[in-house]
PDB file of C-alpha atoms in Angstrom:
ATOM      1  CA  UNK A 823     -17.531  52.477  17.541  1.00 40.00           C
ATOM      2  CA  UNK A 824     -18.475  53.443  21.209  1.00 43.00           C
ATOM      3  CA  UNK A 825     -16.582  51.069  24.317  1.00 45.00           C
ATOM      4  CA  UNK A 826     -19.948  49.660  25.076  1.00 46.00           C
ATOM      5  CA  UNK A 827     -20.070  48.379  21.630  1.00 50.00           C
ATOM      6  CA  UNK A 828     -18.104  44.784  20.285  1.00 49.00           C
ATOM      7  CA  UNK A 829     -16.669  45.523  16.470  1.00 54.00           C
ATOM      8  CA  UNK A 830     -17.804  43.138  13.769  1.00 58.00           C
ATOM      9  CA  UNK A 831     -15.203  41.380  10.928  1.00 55.00           C
ATOM     10  CA  UNK A 832     -12.587  39.595  11.006  1.00 51.00           C
ATOM     11  CA  UNK A 833     -11.903  40.512  15.268  1.00 51.00           C
ATOM     12  CA  UNK A 834     -15.682  39.828  16.125  1.00 63.00           C
ATOM     13  CA  UNK A 835     -15.235  36.857  18.180  1.00 85.00           C
ATOM     14  CA  UNK A 836     -13.637  36.621  21.304  1.00 90.00           C
ATOM     15  CA  UNK A 837     -10.600  34.831  19.715  1.00 91.00           C
ATOM     16  CA  UNK A 838     -10.188  37.403  17.203  1.00 91.00           C
ATOM     17  CA  UNK A 839     -10.584  40.612  20.146  1.00 92.00           C
ATOM     18  CA  UNK A 840      -8.185  38.759  22.226  1.00 94.00           C
ATOM     19  CA  UNK A 841      -5.664  38.319  19.583  1.00 93.00           C
ATOM     20  CA  UNK A 842      -6.121  42.073  18.227  1.00 92.00           C
ATOM     21  CA  UNK A 843      -5.358  43.630  21.847  1.00 94.00           C
ATOM     22  CA  UNK A 844      -2.402  41.250  21.757  1.00 94.00           C
ATOM     23  CA  UNK A 845      -0.883  42.443  18.966  1.00 93.00           C
ATOM     24  CA  UNK A 846      -1.840  45.979  19.749  1.00 92.00           C
ATOM     25  CA  UNK A 847      -0.064  45.929  22.688  1.00 95.00           C
ATOM     26  CA  UNK A 848       2.985  44.175  20.965  1.00 94.00           C
ATOM     27  CA  UNK A 849       3.413  47.264  18.572  1.00 92.00           C
ATOM     28  CA  UNK A 850       4.426  48.876  21.302  1.00 94.00           C
ATOM     29  CA  UNK A 851       4.963  47.827  24.943  1.00 94.00           C
ATOM     30  CA  UNK A 852       7.919  45.454  24.925  1.00 94.00           C
ATOM     31  CA  UNK A 853      10.079  49.002  23.821  1.00 92.00           C
ATOM     32  CA  UNK A 854       7.995  51.256  25.737  1.00 92.00           C
ATOM     33  CA  UNK A 855       7.227  49.392  29.272  1.00 92.00           C
ATOM     34  CA  UNK A 856       9.622  46.457  29.028  1.00 91.00           C
ATOM     35  CA  UNK A 857       7.150  44.004  29.165  1.00 93.00           C
ATOM     36  CA  UNK A 858       6.759  40.865  27.316  1.00 92.00           C
ATOM     37  CA  UNK A 859       3.735  40.065  24.938  1.00 93.00           C
ATOM     38  CA  UNK A 860       3.612  36.424  23.999  1.00 88.00           C
ATOM     39  CA  UNK A 861       2.970  35.402  20.467  1.00 88.00           C
ATOM     40  CA  UNK A 862      -0.141  34.296  21.052  1.00 87.00           C
ATOM     41  CA  UNK A 863      -3.475  34.580  23.904  1.00 90.00           C
ATOM     42  CA  UNK A 864      -5.845  31.938  24.463  1.00 86.00           C
ATOM     43  CA  UNK A 865      -8.883  33.772  25.971  1.00 91.00           C
ATOM     44  CA  UNK A 866      -9.853  36.406  28.288  1.00 94.00           C
ATOM     45  CA  UNK A 867      -8.020  35.739  31.272  1.00 94.00           C
ATOM     46  CA  UNK A 868      -4.274  35.918  29.283  1.00 95.00           C
ATOM     47  CA  UNK A 869      -5.686  39.105  27.872  1.00 96.00           C
ATOM     48  CA  UNK A 870      -6.900  39.636  31.531  1.00 96.00           C
ATOM     49  CA  UNK A 871      -2.903  39.013  33.012  1.00 95.00           C
ATOM     50  CA  UNK A 872      -1.297  40.984  29.885  1.00 96.00           C
ATOM     51  CA  UNK A 873      -3.089  44.308  30.533  1.00 97.00           C
ATOM     52  CA  UNK A 874      -2.613  43.729  34.007  1.00 96.00           C
ATOM     53  CA  UNK A 875       0.849  43.188  33.388  1.00 96.00           C
ATOM     54  CA  UNK A 876       0.994  46.342  31.008  1.00 96.00           C
ATOM     55  CA  UNK A 877      -0.289  48.639  33.703  1.00 96.00           C
ATOM     56  CA  UNK A 878       1.401  47.825  36.376  1.00 96.00           C
ATOM     57  CA  UNK A 879       4.312  48.144  34.296  1.00 95.00           C
ATOM     58  CA  UNK A 880       3.153  51.862  33.556  1.00 95.00           C
ATOM     59  CA  UNK A 881       3.009  52.664  36.907  1.00 95.00           C
ATOM     60  CA  UNK A 882       7.028  52.234  37.277  1.00 94.00           C
ATOM     61  CA  UNK A 883       7.670  54.053  33.644  1.00 92.00           C
ATOM     62  CA  UNK A 884       8.058  57.761  32.869  1.00 91.00           C
ATOM     63  CA  UNK A 885       5.850  57.643  29.609  1.00 92.00           C
ATOM     64  CA  UNK A 886       6.232  61.042  27.439  1.00 93.00           C
ATOM     65  CA  UNK A 887       2.969  62.619  26.392  1.00 94.00           C
ATOM     66  CA  UNK A 888      -0.186  62.243  28.770  1.00 95.00           C
ATOM     67  CA  UNK A 889       1.284  59.745  31.063  1.00 94.00           C
ATOM     68  CA  UNK A 890      -1.804  60.391  33.698  1.00 96.00           C
ATOM     69  CA  UNK A 891      -4.409  59.866  31.023  1.00 96.00           C
ATOM     70  CA  UNK A 892      -1.922  56.084  29.549  1.00 96.00           C
ATOM     71  CA  UNK A 893      -2.209  54.980  33.160  1.00 97.00           C
ATOM     72  CA  UNK A 894      -5.791  55.538  34.182  1.00 97.00           C
ATOM     73  CA  UNK A 895      -6.701  54.052  30.607  1.00 97.00           C
ATOM     74  CA  UNK A 896      -4.462  51.366  31.199  1.00 97.00           C
ATOM     75  CA  UNK A 897      -6.297  50.617  33.995  1.00 97.00           C
ATOM     76  CA  UNK A 898      -9.497  50.951  33.433  1.00 97.00           C
ATOM     77  CA  UNK A 899      -8.512  47.817  30.143  1.00 97.00           C
ATOM     78  CA  UNK A 900      -7.204  46.173  32.938  1.00 97.00           C
ATOM     79  CA  UNK A 901     -10.529  46.286  34.802  1.00 96.00           C
ATOM     80  CA  UNK A 902     -12.434  45.525  32.407  1.00 96.00           C
ATOM     81  CA  UNK A 903     -10.149  42.401  30.943  1.00 96.00           C
ATOM     82  CA  UNK A 904     -10.940  41.425  34.627  1.00 95.00           C
ATOM     83  CA  UNK A 905     -14.521  41.445  34.090  1.00 93.00           C
ATOM     84  CA  UNK A 906     -14.464  39.457  30.974  1.00 93.00           C
ATOM     85  CA  UNK A 907     -12.510  37.117  31.959  1.00 93.00           C
ATOM     86  CA  UNK A 908     -14.564  36.562  35.454  1.00 90.00           C
ATOM     87  CA  UNK A 909     -17.298  35.211  32.862  1.00 76.00           C
ATOM     88  CA  UNK A 910     -20.151  35.965  34.997  1.00 82.00           C
ATOM     89  CA  UNK A 911     -23.724  36.012  34.208  1.00 84.00           C
ATOM     90  CA  UNK A 912     -24.785  38.392  32.492  1.00 82.00           C
ATOM     91  CA  UNK A 913     -21.404  39.701  31.490  1.00 84.00           C
ATOM     92  CA  UNK A 914     -21.348  40.485  27.733  1.00 91.00           C
ATOM     93  CA  UNK A 915     -17.244  39.406  26.971  1.00 92.00           C
ATOM     94  CA  UNK A 916     -17.098  40.863  23.872  1.00 92.00           C
ATOM     95  CA  UNK A 917     -18.522  44.511  24.536  1.00 92.00           C
ATOM     96  CA  UNK A 918     -16.204  44.275  27.796  1.00 94.00           C
ATOM     97  CA  UNK A 919     -12.987  43.015  25.405  1.00 95.00           C
ATOM     98  CA  UNK A 920     -14.153  45.470  22.613  1.00 93.00           C
ATOM     99  CA  UNK A 921     -13.546  48.253  25.466  1.00 95.00           C
ATOM    100  CA  UNK A 922     -10.307  46.462  26.948  1.00 96.00           C
ATOM    101  CA  UNK A 923      -9.403  47.347  23.155  1.00 94.00           C
ATOM    102  CA  UNK A 924     -10.664  50.662  23.348  1.00 95.00           C
ATOM    103  CA  UNK A 925      -9.261  51.667  26.449  1.00 96.00           C
ATOM    104  CA  UNK A 926      -5.271  50.256  25.370  1.00 96.00           C
ATOM    105  CA  UNK A 927      -6.128  52.081  21.598  1.00 95.00           C
ATOM    106  CA  UNK A 928      -6.479  55.482  24.241  1.00 96.00           C
ATOM    107  CA  UNK A 929      -3.774  54.454  25.786  1.00 96.00           C
ATOM    108  CA  UNK A 930      -1.658  54.462  23.146  1.00 95.00           C
ATOM    109  CA  UNK A 931      -2.851  57.830  21.104  1.00 95.00           C
ATOM    110  CA  UNK A 932      -1.859  59.643  25.080  1.00 96.00           C
ATOM    111  CA  UNK A 933       1.961  58.714  24.897  1.00 95.00           C
ATOM    112  CA  UNK A 934       2.181  59.944  21.715  1.00 94.00           C
ATOM    113  CA  UNK A 935       1.334  57.245  19.194  1.00 94.00           C
ATOM    114  CA  UNK A 936      -0.412  56.770  15.666  1.00 90.00           C
ATOM    115  CA  UNK A 937      -3.262  54.416  16.083  1.00 86.00           C
ATOM    116  CA  UNK A 938      -4.855  53.367  12.369  1.00 80.00           C
ATOM    117  CA  UNK A 939      -8.141  53.635  12.964  1.00 76.00           C
ATOM    118  CA  UNK A 940     -10.180  50.448  11.436  1.00 67.00           C
ATOM    119  CA  UNK A 941     -13.406  50.537  10.002  1.00 55.00           C
TER     120      UNK A 941
END
């Protein structure tokens, strides 16, 4: 899946994508970056706040692996999350959230985490 294509399946809707992003970050962000990840998020605005907090924490933390790539991916994901949350006319919220999902996955890989492949 490219970053601009929204996934099909259980995470196809906006709420599903938001929850997937939250769940994926909850798997590694608290122990590596010290950012608390709530048990649920309700919409793109909360995902944007979460990914923004993660990107800010990554700037202040020594990361294993390719830390520069991880930071860049998180900052790009945060910008895409803000775009999704803005709900501007012409914005494909699902595509933006799919890009956030992909960026967070790439950041996890950059710091050396194993990321399951989902089809």
